[in-house]
Short mmCIF file of C-alpha atoms in Angstrom, two decimals:
data_model
loop_
_atom_site.label_atom_id
_atom_site.label_comp_id
_atom_site.label_asym_id
_atom_site.label_seq_id
_atom_site.Cartn_x
_atom_site.Cartn_y
_atom_site.Cartn_z
CA MET A 1 -0.29 -0.24 0.19
CA GLU A 2 0.48 3.77 -0.88
CA SER A 3 2.32 6.15 2.01
CA LEU A 4 -0.66 7.15 3.34
CA THR A 5 -0.98 11.10 3.38
CA SER A 6 -3.52 13.22 5.54
CA ARG A 7 -3.14 16.37 7.96
CA MET A 8 -1.64 14.49 11.13
CA GLN A 9 1.79 14.98 8.83
CA ALA A 10 1.89 18.17 9.98
CA VAL A 11 1.00 18.24 13.34
CA GLN A 12 3.99 17.55 15.12
CA SER A 13 4.84 14.36 17.72
CA PRO A 14 4.39 14.52 21.16
CA ILE A 15 7.56 14.58 23.16
CA ILE A 16 6.82 13.15 26.01
CA PRO A 17 6.38 9.54 25.18
CA VAL A 18 9.87 10.13 23.52
CA VAL A 19 11.55 11.36 26.19
CA GLY A 20 9.31 8.70 27.91
CA GLU A 21 10.85 6.23 26.17
CA LEU A 22 14.69 7.70 26.73
CA ILE A 23 13.89 7.00 30.23
CA LYS A 24 12.67 3.71 29.76
CA ASN A 25 16.09 3.27 28.27
CA SER A 26 18.18 4.86 31.30
CA PRO A 27 17.27 3.33 34.06
CA GLY A 28 17.16 5.55 37.47
CA THR A 29 16.84 7.88 35.33
CA ILE A 30 14.41 11.14 37.46
CA SER A 31 12.39 12.98 34.94
CA LEU A 32 12.09 16.81 35.42
CA GLY A 33 9.90 16.06 32.18
CA GLN A 34 6.52 15.68 32.63
CA GLY A 35 3.95 17.73 34.48
CA VAL A 36 2.39 15.87 36.65
CA VAL A 37 2.02 16.43 40.50
CA SER A 38 3.24 13.48 42.82
CA TYR A 39 -0.16 13.32 45.43
CA ASN A 40 -3.40 12.20 44.65
CA PRO A 41 -6.83 13.07 44.78
CA PRO A 42 -8.13 13.68 48.12
CA PRO A 43 -10.22 10.50 49.05
CA GLU A 44 -13.99 12.31 49.52
CA ALA A 45 -13.32 11.50 45.79
CA ILE A 46 -12.90 7.92 46.22
CA GLU A 47 -16.09 7.84 48.71
CA PHE A 48 -18.18 9.51 45.53
CA LEU A 49 -17.58 6.32 43.97
CA ALA A 50 -20.16 4.66 45.30
CA LYS A 51 -22.27 7.36 45.15
CA PHE A 52 -21.92 6.52 41.18
CA LEU A 53 -22.17 2.68 41.87
CA ALA A 54 -24.82 2.48 43.65
CA GLU A 55 -26.90 3.99 40.59
CA PRO A 56 -27.35 1.52 37.68
CA ALA A 57 -28.68 4.43 35.28
CA ASN A 58 -25.53 5.70 35.32
CA ASN A 59 -24.31 3.46 32.74
CA SER A 60 -26.23 4.63 30.80
CA TYR A 61 -25.53 8.01 28.78
CA LYS A 62 -25.76 11.13 30.92
CA SER A 63 -25.72 15.09 29.38
CA VAL A 64 -23.16 16.01 27.01
CA GLU A 65 -22.12 19.03 29.01
CA GLY A 66 -21.97 17.70 32.22
CA ILE A 67 -24.26 16.12 35.06
CA SER A 68 -25.58 18.44 36.95
CA PRO A 69 -24.82 17.82 40.33
CA LEU A 70 -21.35 18.78 39.27
CA LEU A 71 -22.36 21.89 37.01
CA THR A 72 -23.77 23.61 40.03
CA VAL A 73 -20.72 22.75 42.08
CA LEU A 74 -18.31 24.67 39.45
CA ALA A 75 -20.38 27.40 39.49
CA GLY A 76 -19.98 27.34 43.14
CA LYS A 77 -16.54 27.29 42.98
CA LEU A 78 -16.08 29.45 39.68
CA GLN A 79 -17.60 32.36 41.93
CA GLY A 80 -15.88 31.99 44.39
CA PHE A 81 -12.26 31.55 43.91
CA ASN A 82 -12.10 32.88 39.94
CA GLY A 83 -14.76 36.36 40.62
CA ILE A 84 -16.78 34.53 37.57
CA GLU A 85 -20.84 34.17 37.54
CA ILE A 86 -22.24 31.41 35.92
CA ASN A 87 -25.25 33.81 34.13
CA GLY A 88 -28.02 33.73 31.16
CA GLU A 89 -24.31 34.82 29.04
CA ASN A 90 -22.33 31.66 29.38
CA CYS A 91 -22.71 28.25 30.98
CA ILE A 92 -19.74 25.76 31.82
CA VAL A 93 -19.54 22.62 30.00
CA VAL A 94 -17.20 19.49 31.22
CA THR A 95 -14.88 18.03 29.27
CA ALA A 96 -12.61 15.17 29.67
CA GLY A 97 -9.36 17.25 30.58
CA SER A 98 -8.78 20.72 29.85
CA ASN A 99 -6.56 19.88 26.69
CA MET A 100 -9.68 18.65 25.06
CA GLY A 101 -11.20 21.91 25.82
CA PHE A 102 -9.34 23.83 24.15
CA MET A 103 -9.70 20.82 20.89
CA ASN A 104 -13.67 21.37 21.44
CA ALA A 105 -12.98 25.45 21.19
CA ILE A 106 -10.92 25.67 18.08
CA LEU A 107 -13.45 23.10 16.04
CA ALA A 108 -15.88 25.57 17.30
CA ILE A 109 -14.69 29.00 16.12
CA THR A 110 -13.02 28.21 13.31
CA ASN A 111 -13.51 27.42 9.69
CA PRO A 112 -9.81 25.82 7.90
CA GLY A 113 -7.02 28.12 6.58
CA ASP A 114 -8.44 30.68 10.11
CA GLU A 115 -5.73 31.60 12.52
CA ILE A 116 -5.03 31.46 16.41
CA ILE A 117 -2.50 33.78 18.03
CA LEU A 118 -0.04 32.22 20.05
CA ASN A 119 2.36 33.36 22.78
CA THR A 120 5.59 31.82 22.16
CA PRO A 121 6.78 29.74 24.53
CA TYR A 122 3.75 28.16 23.08
CA TYR A 123 1.74 24.83 25.11
CA PHE A 124 2.81 21.79 22.50
CA ASN A 125 -0.82 20.24 23.04
CA HIS A 126 -2.18 23.54 21.97
CA GLU A 127 0.13 24.15 18.31
CA MET A 128 -0.61 20.32 18.23
CA ALA A 129 -4.73 21.21 18.16
CA ILE A 130 -4.82 24.57 15.53
CA ALA A 131 -2.88 22.17 13.00
CA MET A 132 -5.48 18.80 13.42
CA ALA A 133 -8.13 21.65 12.83
CA GLY A 134 -6.32 22.86 9.68
CA CYS A 135 -5.60 26.06 11.44
CA HIS A 136 -2.26 28.30 10.93
CA PRO A 137 -1.14 29.06 14.26
CA VAL A 138 0.86 32.38 14.06
CA LEU A 139 3.09 33.15 16.82
CA VAL A 140 3.87 36.24 18.90
CA ALA A 141 7.11 36.02 21.15
CA THR A 142 6.87 37.15 24.75
CA ASP A 143 9.24 39.62 25.94
CA GLU A 144 12.67 38.53 27.61
CA ASN A 145 10.63 38.00 30.84
CA TYR A 146 8.15 35.99 28.99
CA GLN A 147 6.06 37.88 30.04
CA LEU A 148 3.24 39.15 27.42
CA ARG A 149 3.20 41.88 24.76
CA PRO A 150 0.20 42.91 23.83
CA GLU A 151 1.18 45.79 21.12
CA ALA A 152 3.05 43.54 19.16
CA ILE A 153 -0.04 40.79 19.79
CA ALA A 154 -2.90 43.73 18.14
CA GLN A 155 0.33 43.82 15.25
CA ALA A 156 -0.38 40.06 14.90
CA ILE A 157 -4.15 40.01 13.98
CA THR A 158 -5.67 39.85 10.43
CA PRO A 159 -9.00 39.43 9.22
CA LYS A 160 -8.65 35.73 9.30
CA THR A 161 -7.64 35.75 12.97
CA ARG A 162 -10.22 33.96 15.63
CA ALA A 163 -8.59 33.90 18.68
CA VAL A 164 -5.78 34.53 20.79
CA VAL A 165 -4.26 31.91 23.58
CA THR A 166 -3.46 32.64 26.76
CA ILE A 167 -2.03 30.65 30.10
CA SER A 168 -1.53 32.29 33.26
CA PRO A 169 0.11 30.60 35.07
CA ASN A 170 2.02 29.45 32.25
CA ASN A 171 3.38 26.30 30.75
CA PRO A 172 6.38 25.86 30.10
CA THR A 173 7.78 28.87 31.84
CA GLY A 174 5.80 29.29 35.03
CA VAL A 175 5.67 33.05 34.71
CA VAL A 176 2.13 34.58 35.38
CA TYR A 177 0.96 37.02 33.35
CA SER A 178 -0.10 40.58 35.52
CA GLU A 179 -3.68 41.55 35.22
CA ALA A 180 -3.23 44.79 33.72
CA ALA A 181 -1.84 42.64 30.54
CA LEU A 182 -4.66 40.61 30.85
CA HIS A 183 -6.90 43.32 30.57
CA GLN A 184 -5.10 44.46 27.59
CA VAL A 185 -5.25 41.16 25.58
CA ASN A 186 -9.11 41.02 26.54
CA GLN A 187 -9.93 44.71 25.32
CA ILE A 188 -8.03 43.63 21.55
CA CYS A 189 -10.26 40.41 21.76
CA GLY A 190 -12.86 42.96 22.18
CA ASP A 191 -11.97 45.63 19.70
CA HIS A 192 -11.21 42.78 17.10
CA ASN A 193 -14.40 40.54 18.12
CA ILE A 194 -12.71 37.59 18.16
CA TYR A 195 -12.32 35.35 21.39
CA HIS A 196 -9.46 34.98 24.32
CA ILE A 197 -9.08 31.71 24.86
CA SER A 198 -7.51 32.19 28.58
CA ASP A 199 -6.32 28.40 29.85
CA GLU A 200 -6.05 28.47 33.61
CA ALA A 201 -5.19 24.80 34.66
CA TYR A 202 -2.22 25.68 36.34
CA GLU A 203 -4.26 28.05 38.75
CA TYR A 204 -3.88 26.87 42.52
CA PHE A 205 -0.24 27.01 41.47
CA THR A 206 1.55 30.60 42.73
CA TYR A 207 3.48 32.12 44.54
CA ASN A 208 5.09 34.83 46.85
CA GLY A 209 1.61 36.11 47.52
CA ILE A 210 1.06 36.03 43.80
CA LYS A 211 -2.71 36.34 43.16
CA HIS A 212 -4.49 33.85 40.09
CA ILE A 213 -6.28 36.05 37.34
CA SER A 214 -9.24 35.08 35.57
CA PRO A 215 -10.05 36.96 32.24
CA GLY A 216 -13.54 36.28 32.19
CA ALA A 217 -13.78 37.93 35.49
CA PHE A 218 -13.49 41.16 33.79
CA ASP A 219 -16.61 43.04 32.92
CA ASN A 220 -18.47 42.94 30.01
CA ASN A 221 -16.74 39.93 28.10
CA SER A 222 -19.10 36.95 28.59
CA GLU A 223 -19.22 37.55 24.64
CA TYR A 224 -15.73 36.51 23.45
CA THR A 225 -13.43 34.93 26.67
CA ILE A 226 -13.69 31.49 26.47
CA SER A 227 -11.65 29.73 30.07
CA LEU A 228 -10.33 26.56 30.26
CA TYR A 229 -10.01 24.63 33.42
CA SER A 230 -8.65 21.29 34.76
CA LEU A 231 -8.49 19.17 37.74
CA SER A 232 -5.42 17.03 36.40
CA LYS A 233 -3.36 19.31 38.29
CA ALA A 234 -4.45 20.55 41.43
CA TYR A 235 -6.72 17.56 43.03
CA GLY A 236 -4.18 14.86 41.26
CA PHE A 237 -6.92 13.72 38.63
CA ALA A 238 -4.53 13.09 35.66
CA SER A 239 -5.94 9.55 34.71
CA TRP A 240 -9.45 10.44 35.56
CA ARG A 241 -9.32 13.20 32.45
CA ILE A 242 -11.59 15.91 33.90
CA GLY A 243 -11.36 19.60 33.13
CA TYR A 244 -14.31 22.17 32.37
CA MET A 245 -14.50 25.03 30.21
CA VAL A 246 -16.60 28.36 30.53
CA ILE A 247 -17.88 29.37 27.31
CA PRO A 248 -20.34 32.07 25.74
CA LYS A 249 -23.58 30.88 25.60
CA HIS A 250 -23.86 30.73 21.68
CA LEU A 251 -21.03 28.82 21.32
CA LEU A 252 -23.15 25.92 23.08
CA VAL A 253 -24.37 24.78 20.45
CA ALA A 254 -21.16 24.32 18.44
CA VAL A 255 -19.48 22.72 21.35
CA LYS A 256 -22.39 20.33 22.10
CA LYS A 257 -21.75 18.88 18.97
CA VAL A 258 -18.21 18.46 18.63
CA GLN A 259 -17.97 16.42 22.28
CA ASP A 260 -21.07 14.81 21.12
CA THR A 261 -18.91 13.54 18.11
CA ILE A 262 -16.12 12.90 20.21
CA LEU A 263 -17.12 11.63 23.06
CA ILE A 264 -20.67 11.57 24.15
CA CYS A 265 -20.24 12.51 27.78
CA PRO A 266 -17.50 12.83 29.95
CA PRO A 267 -17.03 9.83 31.55
CA VAL A 268 -19.31 9.86 34.26
CA ILE A 269 -17.76 7.85 36.92
CA SER A 270 -14.80 10.65 36.56
CA GLN A 271 -17.57 13.38 37.14
CA TYR A 272 -18.80 11.57 40.48
CA ALA A 273 -15.23 11.36 41.81
CA ALA A 274 -14.45 15.41 40.24
CA LEU A 275 -18.23 16.61 42.00
CA GLY A 276 -16.29 14.48 45.37
CA ALA A 277 -13.04 16.19 45.20
CA LEU A 278 -14.37 19.82 45.04
CA GLN A 279 -15.76 18.97 48.67
CA ALA A 280 -12.62 18.58 49.55
CA LYS A 281 -11.16 20.94 51.90
CA GLU A 282 -8.50 23.83 51.93
CA GLU A 283 -6.37 21.99 53.66
CA TYR A 284 -5.96 19.41 50.87
CA LEU A 285 -4.75 22.29 48.15
CA GLN A 286 -3.27 24.25 50.70
CA SER A 287 -1.28 21.78 52.33
CA HIS A 288 -0.05 20.26 48.41
CA ILE A 289 1.07 23.66 47.29
CA ALA A 290 2.51 24.62 49.81
CA ALA A 291 4.79 21.73 49.79
CA ILE A 292 5.51 22.23 46.03
CA ALA A 293 6.60 25.17 47.18
CA GLN A 294 8.82 24.05 49.45
CA VAL A 295 10.24 22.04 46.18
CA ARG A 296 9.97 25.00 43.81
CA GLN A 297 12.58 26.92 46.28
CA LEU A 298 15.22 24.22 46.33
CA VAL A 299 14.84 23.62 42.51
CA LEU A 300 15.54 27.63 42.40
CA ASP A 301 18.35 27.89 44.85
CA SER A 302 20.39 24.78 43.06
CA LEU A 303 19.37 25.88 39.60
CA ASN A 304 21.19 29.76 40.39
CA ARG A 305 23.70 27.87 40.97
CA LEU A 306 23.97 27.74 36.81
CA GLN A 307 24.30 31.90 36.44
CA GLY A 308 26.91 31.80 34.10
CA LEU A 309 25.66 28.62 31.96
CA CYS A 310 22.16 29.40 32.37
CA SER A 311 19.65 32.75 32.34
CA ILE A 312 16.90 31.43 35.07
CA ILE A 313 13.67 33.99 34.79
CA PRO A 314 11.57 33.99 37.61
CA ALA A 315 8.51 31.89 37.46
CA ASP A 316 5.48 32.67 40.39
CA GLY A 317 3.27 30.16 39.12
CA ALA A 318 2.64 26.32 37.67
CA PHE A 319 5.28 24.27 38.30
CA TYR A 320 7.95 24.67 35.99
CA PHE A 321 11.22 27.28 35.06
CA PHE A 322 12.30 27.50 30.94
CA LEU A 323 16.37 27.95 31.09
CA LYS A 324 17.86 29.32 28.49
CA VAL A 325 21.53 26.98 28.57
CA HIS A 326 24.15 29.42 26.32
CA THR A 327 25.32 26.63 24.28
CA GLN A 328 24.98 26.26 20.63
CA MET A 329 24.05 22.34 20.94
CA ASP A 330 20.90 21.60 20.28
CA ALA A 331 17.93 21.57 22.64
CA PHE A 332 17.41 17.52 21.83
CA GLU A 333 20.76 16.52 21.70
CA LEU A 334 21.50 18.08 24.80
CA VAL A 335 18.41 16.57 26.91
CA LYS A 336 19.36 12.86 25.68
CA ARG A 337 22.92 12.88 27.32
CA LEU A 338 21.58 14.43 29.67
CA ILE A 339 18.69 11.11 30.33
CA GLN A 340 22.65 8.80 29.17
CA GLU A 341 24.92 9.91 30.96
CA HIS A 342 23.71 11.82 33.77
CA LYS A 343 20.35 10.27 34.71
CA VAL A 344 18.19 13.18 34.34
CA ALA A 345 15.54 14.35 31.88
CA VAL A 346 14.09 17.47 31.13
CA ILE A 347 11.92 18.83 27.77
CA PRO A 348 14.17 20.73 25.21
CA GLY A 349 12.47 24.35 24.70
CA THR A 350 12.01 23.36 20.99
CA THR A 351 9.02 21.84 21.30
CA PHE A 352 7.46 24.66 22.66
CA GLY A 353 8.44 27.02 19.48
CA ILE A 354 11.11 27.76 20.27
CA ASP A 355 14.19 26.97 18.21
CA ASP A 356 16.46 30.13 18.09
CA GLY A 357 18.86 28.65 21.08
CA CYS A 358 18.88 26.10 23.63
CA TYR A 359 16.02 25.83 25.78
CA LEU A 360 14.77 23.74 28.37
CA ARG A 361 12.14 23.07 30.56
CA VAL A 362 12.15 22.06 34.04
CA ALA A 363 8.86 20.30 35.92
CA TYR A 364 8.75 19.86 39.27
CA GLY A 365 5.32 19.46 40.80
CA ALA A 366 6.24 15.15 40.31
CA LEU A 367 8.89 15.03 42.97
CA GLN A 368 9.04 15.01 46.70
CA LYS A 369 11.90 17.46 48.22
CA GLU A 370 14.61 14.59 48.87
CA THR A 371 14.04 13.07 44.81
CA ALA A 372 13.97 16.57 43.76
CA LYS A 373 16.86 17.11 45.49
CA GLU A 374 18.86 14.63 43.84
CA GLY A 375 16.86 15.11 40.73
CA ILE A 376 18.19 18.39 40.40
CA GLU A 377 21.74 18.06 41.45
CA ARG A 378 22.56 15.42 38.55
CA LEU A 379 20.94 18.47 36.45
CA VAL A 380 22.80 20.98 37.99
CA GLN A 381 26.13 18.61 37.51
CA GLY A 382 25.27 16.96 34.06
CA LEU A 383 24.22 21.14 32.75
CA GLU A 384 28.26 22.02 33.90
CA THR A 385 29.54 19.10 32.28
CA ILE A 386 28.01 18.58 29.13
CA VAL A 387 27.74 22.66 28.46
CA SER A 388 31.48 23.71 30.31
CA ASN A 389 33.17 21.03 28.16
#
């Protein structure tokens, strides 16, 4: 059979499985690669599984946009934490993770050939989703501190632009965008009659007194703001696949078409678990995020020893640092050598759309303090050895 060609040839391959295979072939490697947390869902999530099992009708399909009790609890969370009121102009759709929410949004608002503005470095699954939809990512560089450049975003808009994407706290850089910058982006989107897609998967992960800002809470923007959320990170729900999106009401029919075709309904057993997780006391999140904050400081202290070899930008959110390594070496080649020679894994910056230098994403959310200490020590020593030579 002749080689089959399809639109998927234009889509980059996800890097996580590639790095995973390198780790598998180098036993004992400590991963500073994948963006997950080390802790499990709260006990309440597991307890609610009994409620699911007690009702035989739960084995049937349920509402495309999510079960009613979960939608109610999410509306309360959005009001209390994000300052977003669910009213007649917007609505919630539960998804199988926020990646699905992003794909739903792109398919709902675009035609093939349309453009979506991504701020670089971007989250690779966003770029992949845009390519899968037959659309074009338009890349706008952030500034030297990985902060938004609203003027550059405005200049990148064309008649084919359908949305601007922001991620705050950011993956892969860990930076948190200022309220003023997010306001500017929202104003730009409103003025140009395009959407602002705000990915807030790391909303709870902020440090040094920084407060999370949700663009969906700004006044008079319900018609063009799409907000994406996830339980994967804060609630240890990575494999349960539950996220949710807040969308303008006029997009609901289109989003339901996409979701019904791909998924029919989010896994109901996972929705029950999510309903339970959201009953957890505040201490659950506070204690786990406090522990990650300690690991973050440990990682930062160690990375600061690399000042001559790397540029380390302060990052007050998520659980990432994005390093610029002062070398001419290819980023993926450096990643391979770090795994094979020093048994520590990170992700190359090329995956995030940065190819004008050697960049690495360091993820620290999945590690306990002692493992993180050993992993970051291997990274520091590995970079000193490889780059200095």
